[in-house]
GROMACS .gro file of N, CA and C in nm:
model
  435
    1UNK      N    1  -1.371  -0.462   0.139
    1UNK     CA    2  -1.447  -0.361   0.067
    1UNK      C    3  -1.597  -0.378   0.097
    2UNK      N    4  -1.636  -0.483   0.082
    2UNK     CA    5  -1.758  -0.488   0.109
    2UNK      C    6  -1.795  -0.488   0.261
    3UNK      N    7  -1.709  -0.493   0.329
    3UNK     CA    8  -1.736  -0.507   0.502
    3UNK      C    9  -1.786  -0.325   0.532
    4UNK      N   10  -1.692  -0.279   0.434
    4UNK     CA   11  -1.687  -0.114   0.444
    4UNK      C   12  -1.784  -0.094   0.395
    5UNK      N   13  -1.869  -0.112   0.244
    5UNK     CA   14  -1.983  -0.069   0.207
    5UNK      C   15  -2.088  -0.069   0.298
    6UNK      N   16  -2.094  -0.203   0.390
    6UNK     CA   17  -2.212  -0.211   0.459
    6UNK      C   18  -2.232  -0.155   0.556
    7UNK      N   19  -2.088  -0.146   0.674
    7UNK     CA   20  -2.136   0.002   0.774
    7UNK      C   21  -2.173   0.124   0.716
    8UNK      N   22  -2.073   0.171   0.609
    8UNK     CA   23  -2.156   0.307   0.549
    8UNK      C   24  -2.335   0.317   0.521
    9UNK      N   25  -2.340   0.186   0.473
    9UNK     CA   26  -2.513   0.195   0.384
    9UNK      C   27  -2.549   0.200   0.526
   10UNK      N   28  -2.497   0.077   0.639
   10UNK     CA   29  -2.615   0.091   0.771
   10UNK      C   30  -2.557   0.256   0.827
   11UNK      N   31  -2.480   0.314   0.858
   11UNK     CA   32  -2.496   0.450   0.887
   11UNK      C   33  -2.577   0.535   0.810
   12UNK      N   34  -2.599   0.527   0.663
   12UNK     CA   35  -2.694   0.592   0.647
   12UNK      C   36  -2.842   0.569   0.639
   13UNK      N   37  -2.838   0.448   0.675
   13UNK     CA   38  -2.995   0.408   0.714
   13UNK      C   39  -3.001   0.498   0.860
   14UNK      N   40  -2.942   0.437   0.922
   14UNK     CA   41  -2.950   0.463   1.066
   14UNK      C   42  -2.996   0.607   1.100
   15UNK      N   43  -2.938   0.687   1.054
   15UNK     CA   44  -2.902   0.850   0.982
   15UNK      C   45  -3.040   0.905   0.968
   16UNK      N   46  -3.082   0.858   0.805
   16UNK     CA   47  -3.188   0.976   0.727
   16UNK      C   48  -3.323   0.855   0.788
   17UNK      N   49  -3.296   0.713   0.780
   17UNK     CA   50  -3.426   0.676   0.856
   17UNK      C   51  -3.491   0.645   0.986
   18UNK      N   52  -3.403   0.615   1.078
   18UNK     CA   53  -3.422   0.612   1.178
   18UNK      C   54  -3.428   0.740   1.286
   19UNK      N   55  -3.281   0.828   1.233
   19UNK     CA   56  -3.246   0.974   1.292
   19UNK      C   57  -3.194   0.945   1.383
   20UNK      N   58  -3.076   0.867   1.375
   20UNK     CA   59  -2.984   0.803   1.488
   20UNK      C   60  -2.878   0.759   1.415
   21UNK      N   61  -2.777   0.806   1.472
   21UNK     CA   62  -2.627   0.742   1.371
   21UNK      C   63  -2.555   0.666   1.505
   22UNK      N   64  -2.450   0.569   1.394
   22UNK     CA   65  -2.389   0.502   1.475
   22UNK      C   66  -2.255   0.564   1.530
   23UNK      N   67  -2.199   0.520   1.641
   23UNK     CA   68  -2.126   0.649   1.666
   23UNK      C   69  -1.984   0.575   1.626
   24UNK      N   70  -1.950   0.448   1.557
   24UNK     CA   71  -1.883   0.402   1.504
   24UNK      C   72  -1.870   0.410   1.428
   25UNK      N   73  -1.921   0.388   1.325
   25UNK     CA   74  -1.939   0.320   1.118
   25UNK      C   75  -1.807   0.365   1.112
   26UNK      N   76  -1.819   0.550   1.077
   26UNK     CA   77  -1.725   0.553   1.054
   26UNK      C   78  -1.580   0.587   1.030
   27UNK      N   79  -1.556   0.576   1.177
   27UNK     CA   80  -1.440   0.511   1.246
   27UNK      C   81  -1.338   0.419   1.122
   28UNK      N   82  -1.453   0.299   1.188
   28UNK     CA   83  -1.389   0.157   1.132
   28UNK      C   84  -1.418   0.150   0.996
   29UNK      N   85  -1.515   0.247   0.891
   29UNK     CA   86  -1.492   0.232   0.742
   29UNK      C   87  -1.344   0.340   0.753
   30UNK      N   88  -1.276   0.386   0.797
   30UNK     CA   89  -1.220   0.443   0.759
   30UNK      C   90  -1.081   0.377   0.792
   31UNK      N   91  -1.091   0.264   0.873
   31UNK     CA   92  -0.936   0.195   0.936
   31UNK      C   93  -0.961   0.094   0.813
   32UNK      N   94  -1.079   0.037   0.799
   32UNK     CA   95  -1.062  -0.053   0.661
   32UNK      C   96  -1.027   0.009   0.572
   33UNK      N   97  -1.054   0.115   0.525
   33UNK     CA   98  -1.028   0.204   0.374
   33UNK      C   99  -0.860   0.204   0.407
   34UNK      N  100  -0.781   0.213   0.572
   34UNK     CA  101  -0.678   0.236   0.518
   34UNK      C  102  -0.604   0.065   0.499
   35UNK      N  103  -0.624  -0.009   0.581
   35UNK     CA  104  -0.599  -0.144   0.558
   35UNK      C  105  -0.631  -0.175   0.403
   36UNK      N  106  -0.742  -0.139   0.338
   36UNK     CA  107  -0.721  -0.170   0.199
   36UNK      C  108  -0.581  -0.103   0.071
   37UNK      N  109  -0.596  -0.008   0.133
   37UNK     CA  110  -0.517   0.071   0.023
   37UNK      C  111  -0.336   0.030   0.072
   38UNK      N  112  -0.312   0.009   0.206
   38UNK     CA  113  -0.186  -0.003   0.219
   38UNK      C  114  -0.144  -0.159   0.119
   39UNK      N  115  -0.240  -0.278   0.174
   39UNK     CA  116  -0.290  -0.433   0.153
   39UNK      C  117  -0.284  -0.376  -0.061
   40UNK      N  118  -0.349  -0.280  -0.090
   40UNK     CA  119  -0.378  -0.299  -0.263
   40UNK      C  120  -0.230  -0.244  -0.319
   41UNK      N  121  -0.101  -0.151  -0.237
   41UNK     CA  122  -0.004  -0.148  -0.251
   41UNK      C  123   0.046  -0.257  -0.311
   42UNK      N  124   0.101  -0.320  -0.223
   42UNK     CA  125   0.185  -0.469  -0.240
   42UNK      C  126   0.074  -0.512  -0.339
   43UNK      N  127  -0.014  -0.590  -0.385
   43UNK     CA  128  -0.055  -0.618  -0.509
   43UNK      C  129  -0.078  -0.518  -0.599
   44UNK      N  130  -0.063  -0.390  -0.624
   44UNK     CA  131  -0.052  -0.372  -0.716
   44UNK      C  132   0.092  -0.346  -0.755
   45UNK      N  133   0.203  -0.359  -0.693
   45UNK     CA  134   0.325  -0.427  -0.707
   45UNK      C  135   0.380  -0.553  -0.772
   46UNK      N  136   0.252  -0.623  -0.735
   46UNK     CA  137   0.278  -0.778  -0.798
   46UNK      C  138   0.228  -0.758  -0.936
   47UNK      N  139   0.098  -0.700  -0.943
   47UNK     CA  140   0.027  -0.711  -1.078
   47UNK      C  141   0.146  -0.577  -1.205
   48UNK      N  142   0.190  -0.521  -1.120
   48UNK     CA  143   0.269  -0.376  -1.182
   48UNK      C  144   0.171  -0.311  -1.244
   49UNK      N  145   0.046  -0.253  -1.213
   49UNK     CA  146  -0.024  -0.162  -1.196
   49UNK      C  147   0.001  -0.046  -1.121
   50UNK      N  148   0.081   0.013  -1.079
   50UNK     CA  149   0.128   0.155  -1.042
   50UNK      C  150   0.179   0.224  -1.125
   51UNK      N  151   0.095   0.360  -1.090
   51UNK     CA  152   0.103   0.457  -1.238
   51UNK      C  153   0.314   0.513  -1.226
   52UNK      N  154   0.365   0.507  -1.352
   52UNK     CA  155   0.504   0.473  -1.413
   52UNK      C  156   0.484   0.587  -1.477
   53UNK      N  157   0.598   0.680  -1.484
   53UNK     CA  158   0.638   0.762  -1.593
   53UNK      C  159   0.752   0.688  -1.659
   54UNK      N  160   0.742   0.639  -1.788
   54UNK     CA  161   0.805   0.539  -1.892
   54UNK      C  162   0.838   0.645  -2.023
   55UNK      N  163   0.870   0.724  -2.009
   55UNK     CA  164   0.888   0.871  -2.123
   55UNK      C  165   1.061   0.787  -2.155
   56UNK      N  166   1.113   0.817  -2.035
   56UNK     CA  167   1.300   0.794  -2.069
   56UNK      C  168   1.279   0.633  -2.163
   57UNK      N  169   1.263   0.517  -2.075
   57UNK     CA  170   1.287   0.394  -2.097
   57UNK      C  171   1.207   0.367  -2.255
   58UNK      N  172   1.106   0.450  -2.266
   58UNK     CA  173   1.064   0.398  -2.385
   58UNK      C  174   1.159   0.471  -2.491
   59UNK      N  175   1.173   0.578  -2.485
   59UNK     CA  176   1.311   0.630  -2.557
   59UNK      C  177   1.461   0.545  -2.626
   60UNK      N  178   1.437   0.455  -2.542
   60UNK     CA  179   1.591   0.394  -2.549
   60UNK      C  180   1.560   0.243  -2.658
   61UNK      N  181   1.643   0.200  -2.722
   61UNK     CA  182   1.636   0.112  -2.806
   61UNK      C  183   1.717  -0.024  -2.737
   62UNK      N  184   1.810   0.005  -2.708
   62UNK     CA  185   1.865  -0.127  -2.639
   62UNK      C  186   1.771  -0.174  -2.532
   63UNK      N  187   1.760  -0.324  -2.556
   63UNK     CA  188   1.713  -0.394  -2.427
   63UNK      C  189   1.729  -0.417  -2.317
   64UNK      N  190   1.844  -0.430  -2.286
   64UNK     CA  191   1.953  -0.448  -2.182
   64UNK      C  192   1.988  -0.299  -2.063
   65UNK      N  193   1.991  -0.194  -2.171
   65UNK     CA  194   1.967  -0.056  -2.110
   65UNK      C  195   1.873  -0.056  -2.034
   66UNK      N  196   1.719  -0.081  -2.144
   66UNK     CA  197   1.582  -0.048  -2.062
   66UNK      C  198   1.608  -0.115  -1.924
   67UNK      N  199   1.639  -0.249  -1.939
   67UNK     CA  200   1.604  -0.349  -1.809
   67UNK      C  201   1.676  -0.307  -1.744
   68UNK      N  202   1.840  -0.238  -1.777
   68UNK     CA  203   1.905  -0.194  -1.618
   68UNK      C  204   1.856  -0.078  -1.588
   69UNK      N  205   1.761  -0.035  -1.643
   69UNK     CA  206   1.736   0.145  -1.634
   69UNK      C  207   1.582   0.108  -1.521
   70UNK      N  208   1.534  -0.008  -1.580
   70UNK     CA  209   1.426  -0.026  -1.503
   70UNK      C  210   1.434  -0.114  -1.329
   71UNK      N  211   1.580  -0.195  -1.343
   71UNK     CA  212   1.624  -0.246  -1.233
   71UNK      C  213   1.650  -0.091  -1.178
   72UNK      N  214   1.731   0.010  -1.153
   72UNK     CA  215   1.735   0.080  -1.118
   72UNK      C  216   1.628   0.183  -1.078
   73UNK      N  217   1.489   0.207  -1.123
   73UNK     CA  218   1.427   0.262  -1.067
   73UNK      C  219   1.350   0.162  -0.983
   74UNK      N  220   1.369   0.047  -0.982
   74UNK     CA  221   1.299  -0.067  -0.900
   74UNK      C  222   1.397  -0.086  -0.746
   75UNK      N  223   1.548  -0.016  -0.764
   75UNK     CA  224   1.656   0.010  -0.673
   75UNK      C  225   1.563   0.123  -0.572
   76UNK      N  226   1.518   0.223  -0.657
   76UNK     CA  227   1.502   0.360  -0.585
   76UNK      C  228   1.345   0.294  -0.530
   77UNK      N  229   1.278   0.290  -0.543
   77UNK     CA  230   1.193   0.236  -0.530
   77UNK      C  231   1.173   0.212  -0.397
   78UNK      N  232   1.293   0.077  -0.372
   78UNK     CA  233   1.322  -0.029  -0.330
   78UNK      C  234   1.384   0.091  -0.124
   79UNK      N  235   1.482   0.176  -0.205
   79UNK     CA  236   1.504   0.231  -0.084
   79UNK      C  237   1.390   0.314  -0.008
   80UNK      N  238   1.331   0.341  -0.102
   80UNK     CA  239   1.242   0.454  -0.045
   80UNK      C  240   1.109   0.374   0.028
   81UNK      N  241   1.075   0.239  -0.010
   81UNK     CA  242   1.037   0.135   0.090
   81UNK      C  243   1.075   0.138   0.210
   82UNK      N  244   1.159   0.085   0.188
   82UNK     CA  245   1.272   0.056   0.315
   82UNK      C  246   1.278   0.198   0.384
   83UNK      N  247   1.285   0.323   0.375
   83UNK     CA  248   1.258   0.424   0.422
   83UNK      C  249   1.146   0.386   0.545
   84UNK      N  250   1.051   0.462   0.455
   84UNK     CA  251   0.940   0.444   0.482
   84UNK      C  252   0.845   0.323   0.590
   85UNK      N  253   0.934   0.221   0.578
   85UNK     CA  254   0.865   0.116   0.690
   85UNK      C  255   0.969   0.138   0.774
   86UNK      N  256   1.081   0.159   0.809
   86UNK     CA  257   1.168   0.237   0.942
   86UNK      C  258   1.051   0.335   0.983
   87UNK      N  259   1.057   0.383   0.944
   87UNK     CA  260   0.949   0.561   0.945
   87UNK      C  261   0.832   0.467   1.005
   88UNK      N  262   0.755   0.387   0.952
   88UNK     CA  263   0.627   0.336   1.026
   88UNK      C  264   0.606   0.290   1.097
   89UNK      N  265   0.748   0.195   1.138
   89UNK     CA  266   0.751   0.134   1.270
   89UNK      C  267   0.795   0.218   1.392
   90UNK      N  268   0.863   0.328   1.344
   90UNK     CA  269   0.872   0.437   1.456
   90UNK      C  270   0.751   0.450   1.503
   91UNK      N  271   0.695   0.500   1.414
   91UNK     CA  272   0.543   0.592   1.437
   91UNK      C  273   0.467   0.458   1.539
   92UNK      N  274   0.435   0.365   1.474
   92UNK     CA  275   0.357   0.280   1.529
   92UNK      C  276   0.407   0.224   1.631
   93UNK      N  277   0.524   0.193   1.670
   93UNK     CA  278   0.564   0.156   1.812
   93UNK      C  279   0.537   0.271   1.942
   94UNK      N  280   0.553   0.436   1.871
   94UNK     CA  281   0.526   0.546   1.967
   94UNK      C  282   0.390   0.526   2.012
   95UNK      N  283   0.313   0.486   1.900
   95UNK     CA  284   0.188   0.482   1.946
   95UNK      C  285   0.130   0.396   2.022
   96UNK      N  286   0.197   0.268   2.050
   96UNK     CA  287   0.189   0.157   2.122
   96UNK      C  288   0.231   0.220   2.263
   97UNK      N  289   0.306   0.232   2.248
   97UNK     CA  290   0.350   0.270   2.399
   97UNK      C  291   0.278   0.401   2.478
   98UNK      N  292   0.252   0.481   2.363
   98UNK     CA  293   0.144   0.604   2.427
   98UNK      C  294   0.046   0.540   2.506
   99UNK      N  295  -0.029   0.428   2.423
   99UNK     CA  296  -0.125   0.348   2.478
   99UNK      C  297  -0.274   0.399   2.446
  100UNK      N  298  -0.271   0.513   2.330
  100UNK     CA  299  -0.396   0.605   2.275
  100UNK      C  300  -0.474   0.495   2.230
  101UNK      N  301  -0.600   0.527   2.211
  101UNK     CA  302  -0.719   0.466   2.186
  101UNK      C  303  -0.786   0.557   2.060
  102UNK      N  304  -0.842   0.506   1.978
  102UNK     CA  305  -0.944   0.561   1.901
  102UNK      C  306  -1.038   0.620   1.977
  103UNK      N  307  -1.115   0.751   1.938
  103UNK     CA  308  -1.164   0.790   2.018
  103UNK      C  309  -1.345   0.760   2.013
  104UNK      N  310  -1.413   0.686   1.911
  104UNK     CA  311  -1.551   0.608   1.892
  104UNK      C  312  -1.506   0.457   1.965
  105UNK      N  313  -1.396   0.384   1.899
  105UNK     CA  314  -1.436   0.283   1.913
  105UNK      C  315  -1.367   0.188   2.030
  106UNK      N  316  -1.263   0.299   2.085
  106UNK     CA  317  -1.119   0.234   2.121
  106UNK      C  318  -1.084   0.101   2.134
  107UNK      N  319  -1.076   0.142   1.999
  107UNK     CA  320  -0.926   0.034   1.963
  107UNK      C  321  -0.858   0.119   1.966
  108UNK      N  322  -0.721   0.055   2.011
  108UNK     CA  323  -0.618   0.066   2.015
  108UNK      C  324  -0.532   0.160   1.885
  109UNK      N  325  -0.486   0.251   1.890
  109UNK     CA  326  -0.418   0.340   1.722
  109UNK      C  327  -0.370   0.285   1.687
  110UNK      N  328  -0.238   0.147   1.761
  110UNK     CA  329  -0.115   0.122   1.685
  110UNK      C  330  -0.187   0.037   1.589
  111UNK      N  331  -0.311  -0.010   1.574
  111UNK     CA  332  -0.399  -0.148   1.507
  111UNK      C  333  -0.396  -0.051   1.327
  112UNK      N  334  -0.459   0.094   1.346
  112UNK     CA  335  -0.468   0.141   1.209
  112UNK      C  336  -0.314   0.220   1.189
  113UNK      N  337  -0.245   0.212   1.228
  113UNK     CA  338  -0.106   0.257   1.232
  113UNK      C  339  -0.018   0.152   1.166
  114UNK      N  340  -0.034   0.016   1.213
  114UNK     CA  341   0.051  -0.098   1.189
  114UNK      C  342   0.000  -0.104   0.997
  115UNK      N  343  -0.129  -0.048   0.947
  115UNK     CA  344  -0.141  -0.060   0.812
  115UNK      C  345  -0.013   0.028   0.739
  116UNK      N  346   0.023   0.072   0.765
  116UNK     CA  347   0.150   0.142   0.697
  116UNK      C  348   0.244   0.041   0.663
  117UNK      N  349   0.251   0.002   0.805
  117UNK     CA  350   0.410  -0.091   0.828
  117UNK      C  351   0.388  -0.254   0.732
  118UNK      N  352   0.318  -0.294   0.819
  118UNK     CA  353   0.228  -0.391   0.681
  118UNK      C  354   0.239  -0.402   0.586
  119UNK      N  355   0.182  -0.280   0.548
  119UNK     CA  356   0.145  -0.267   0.388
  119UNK      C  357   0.274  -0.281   0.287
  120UNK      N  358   0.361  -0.177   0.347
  120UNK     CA  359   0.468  -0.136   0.290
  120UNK      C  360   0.588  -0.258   0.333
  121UNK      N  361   0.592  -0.331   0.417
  121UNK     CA  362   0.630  -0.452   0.432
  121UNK      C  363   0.606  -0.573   0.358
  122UNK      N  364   0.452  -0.568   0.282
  122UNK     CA  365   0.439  -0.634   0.194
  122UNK      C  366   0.467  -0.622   0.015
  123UNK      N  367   0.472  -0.501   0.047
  123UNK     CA  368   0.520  -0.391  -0.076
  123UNK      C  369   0.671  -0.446  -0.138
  124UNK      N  370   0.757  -0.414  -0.024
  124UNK     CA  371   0.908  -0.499  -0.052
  124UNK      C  372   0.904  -0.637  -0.056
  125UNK      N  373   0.856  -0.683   0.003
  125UNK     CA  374   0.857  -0.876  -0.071
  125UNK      C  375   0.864  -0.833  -0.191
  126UNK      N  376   0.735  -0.797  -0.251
  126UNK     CA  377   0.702  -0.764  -0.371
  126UNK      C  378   0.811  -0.722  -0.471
  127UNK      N  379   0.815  -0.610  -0.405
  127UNK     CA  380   0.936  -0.567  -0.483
  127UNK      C  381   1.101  -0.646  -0.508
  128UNK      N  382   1.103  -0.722  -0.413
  128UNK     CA  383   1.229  -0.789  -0.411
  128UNK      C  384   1.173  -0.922  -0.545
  129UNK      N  385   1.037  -0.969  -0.497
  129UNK     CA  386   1.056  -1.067  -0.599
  129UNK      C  387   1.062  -1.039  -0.768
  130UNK      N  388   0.979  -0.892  -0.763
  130UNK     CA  389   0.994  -0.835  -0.875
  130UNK      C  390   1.137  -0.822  -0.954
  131UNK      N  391   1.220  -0.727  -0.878
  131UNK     CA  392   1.368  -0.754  -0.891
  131UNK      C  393   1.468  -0.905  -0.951
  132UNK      N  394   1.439  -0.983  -0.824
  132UNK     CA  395   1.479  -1.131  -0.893
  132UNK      C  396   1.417  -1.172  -1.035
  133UNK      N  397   1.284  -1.186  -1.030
  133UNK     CA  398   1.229  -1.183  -1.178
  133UNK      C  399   1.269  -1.109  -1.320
  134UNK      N  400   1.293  -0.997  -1.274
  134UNK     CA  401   1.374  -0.911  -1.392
  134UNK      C  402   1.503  -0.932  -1.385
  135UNK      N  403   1.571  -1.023  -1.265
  135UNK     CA  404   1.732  -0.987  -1.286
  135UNK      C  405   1.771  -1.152  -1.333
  136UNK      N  406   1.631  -1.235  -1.332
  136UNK     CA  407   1.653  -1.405  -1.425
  136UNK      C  408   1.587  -1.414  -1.554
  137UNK      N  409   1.515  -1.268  -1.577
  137UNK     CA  410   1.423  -1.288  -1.726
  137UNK      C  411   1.559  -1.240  -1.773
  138UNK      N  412   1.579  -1.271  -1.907
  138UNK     CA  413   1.717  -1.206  -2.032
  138UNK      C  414   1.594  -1.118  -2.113
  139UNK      N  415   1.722  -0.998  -2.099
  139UNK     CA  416   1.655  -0.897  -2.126
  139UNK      C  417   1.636  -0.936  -2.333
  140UNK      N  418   1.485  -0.896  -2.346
  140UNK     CA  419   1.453  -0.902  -2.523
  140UNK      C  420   1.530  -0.812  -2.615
  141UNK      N  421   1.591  -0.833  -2.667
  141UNK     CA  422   1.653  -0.786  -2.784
  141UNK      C  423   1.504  -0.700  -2.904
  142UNK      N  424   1.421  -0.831  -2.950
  142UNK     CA  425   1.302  -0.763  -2.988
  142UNK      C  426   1.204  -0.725  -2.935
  143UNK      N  427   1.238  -0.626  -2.837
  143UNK     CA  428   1.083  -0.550  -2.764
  143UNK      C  429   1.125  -0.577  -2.663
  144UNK      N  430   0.928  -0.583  -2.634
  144UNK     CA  431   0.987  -0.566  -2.441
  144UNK      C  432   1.016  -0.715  -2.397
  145UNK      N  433   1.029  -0.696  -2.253
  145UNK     CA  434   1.070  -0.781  -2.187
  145UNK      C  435   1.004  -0.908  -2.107
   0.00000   0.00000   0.00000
């Protein structure tokens, strides 16, 4: 984050005071912005900070319900991961082999491409350990879990 703040601030120095931009900044604030957000996935997986619609589960009174109701959307979840990093490693291997370049800085595409696969690779650890954790906590009888 902060690597990103500082090409932006020096592009806009560069910019309104000098009257010269860099023909990089941003490029590479923008391959970091996506490396962050794929990278803040998977932790906010760990922390379970991802916005939840909890309308049904809070509805329900049994404990045991909630937790299989919540193992189960942690199932769907779980596939649609797994989707999705098939899907990225397609993409990002095509792009490897194209052999395309960024067009400021060239680097290489598959480099901001592989943040998908990554990300969402780190996402399922996550999620798997999440899973084990809820499937060795006993579900609370009084409240949550």
């Amino acid at each position: 984050m902060i690597a990103m703040v500082v090409i932006i601030f020096l592009q806009v120095v560069m910019r309104y005071v000098f009257n010269n931009s860099l023909t990089w900044s941003e490029e590479i604030a923008r391959y970091i912005f996506l490396w962050q957000i794929w990278i803040g996935v998977s932790y906010a997986v760990k922390r379970s900070k991802h916005i939840r619609v909890t309308i049904m589960v809070d509805l329900l009174k049994n404990a045991r319900v909630k937790k299989a109701m919540e193992l189960l959307a942690t199932l769907i979840w779980l596939a649609f991961g797994i989707f999705l990093f098939y899907r990225a490693g397609i993409v990002m291997t095509k792009v490897h082999a194209s052999g395309q370049l960024s067009p400021a800085t060239f680097i290489p595409m598959w480099i901001p491409y592989a943040s998908v696969f990554f990300g969402v690779g780190l996402m399922l650890l996550r999620l798997l350990q999440k899973m084990y954790h809820d499937i060795k906590t006993p579900a609370n009888e009084g409240g949550k879990q």
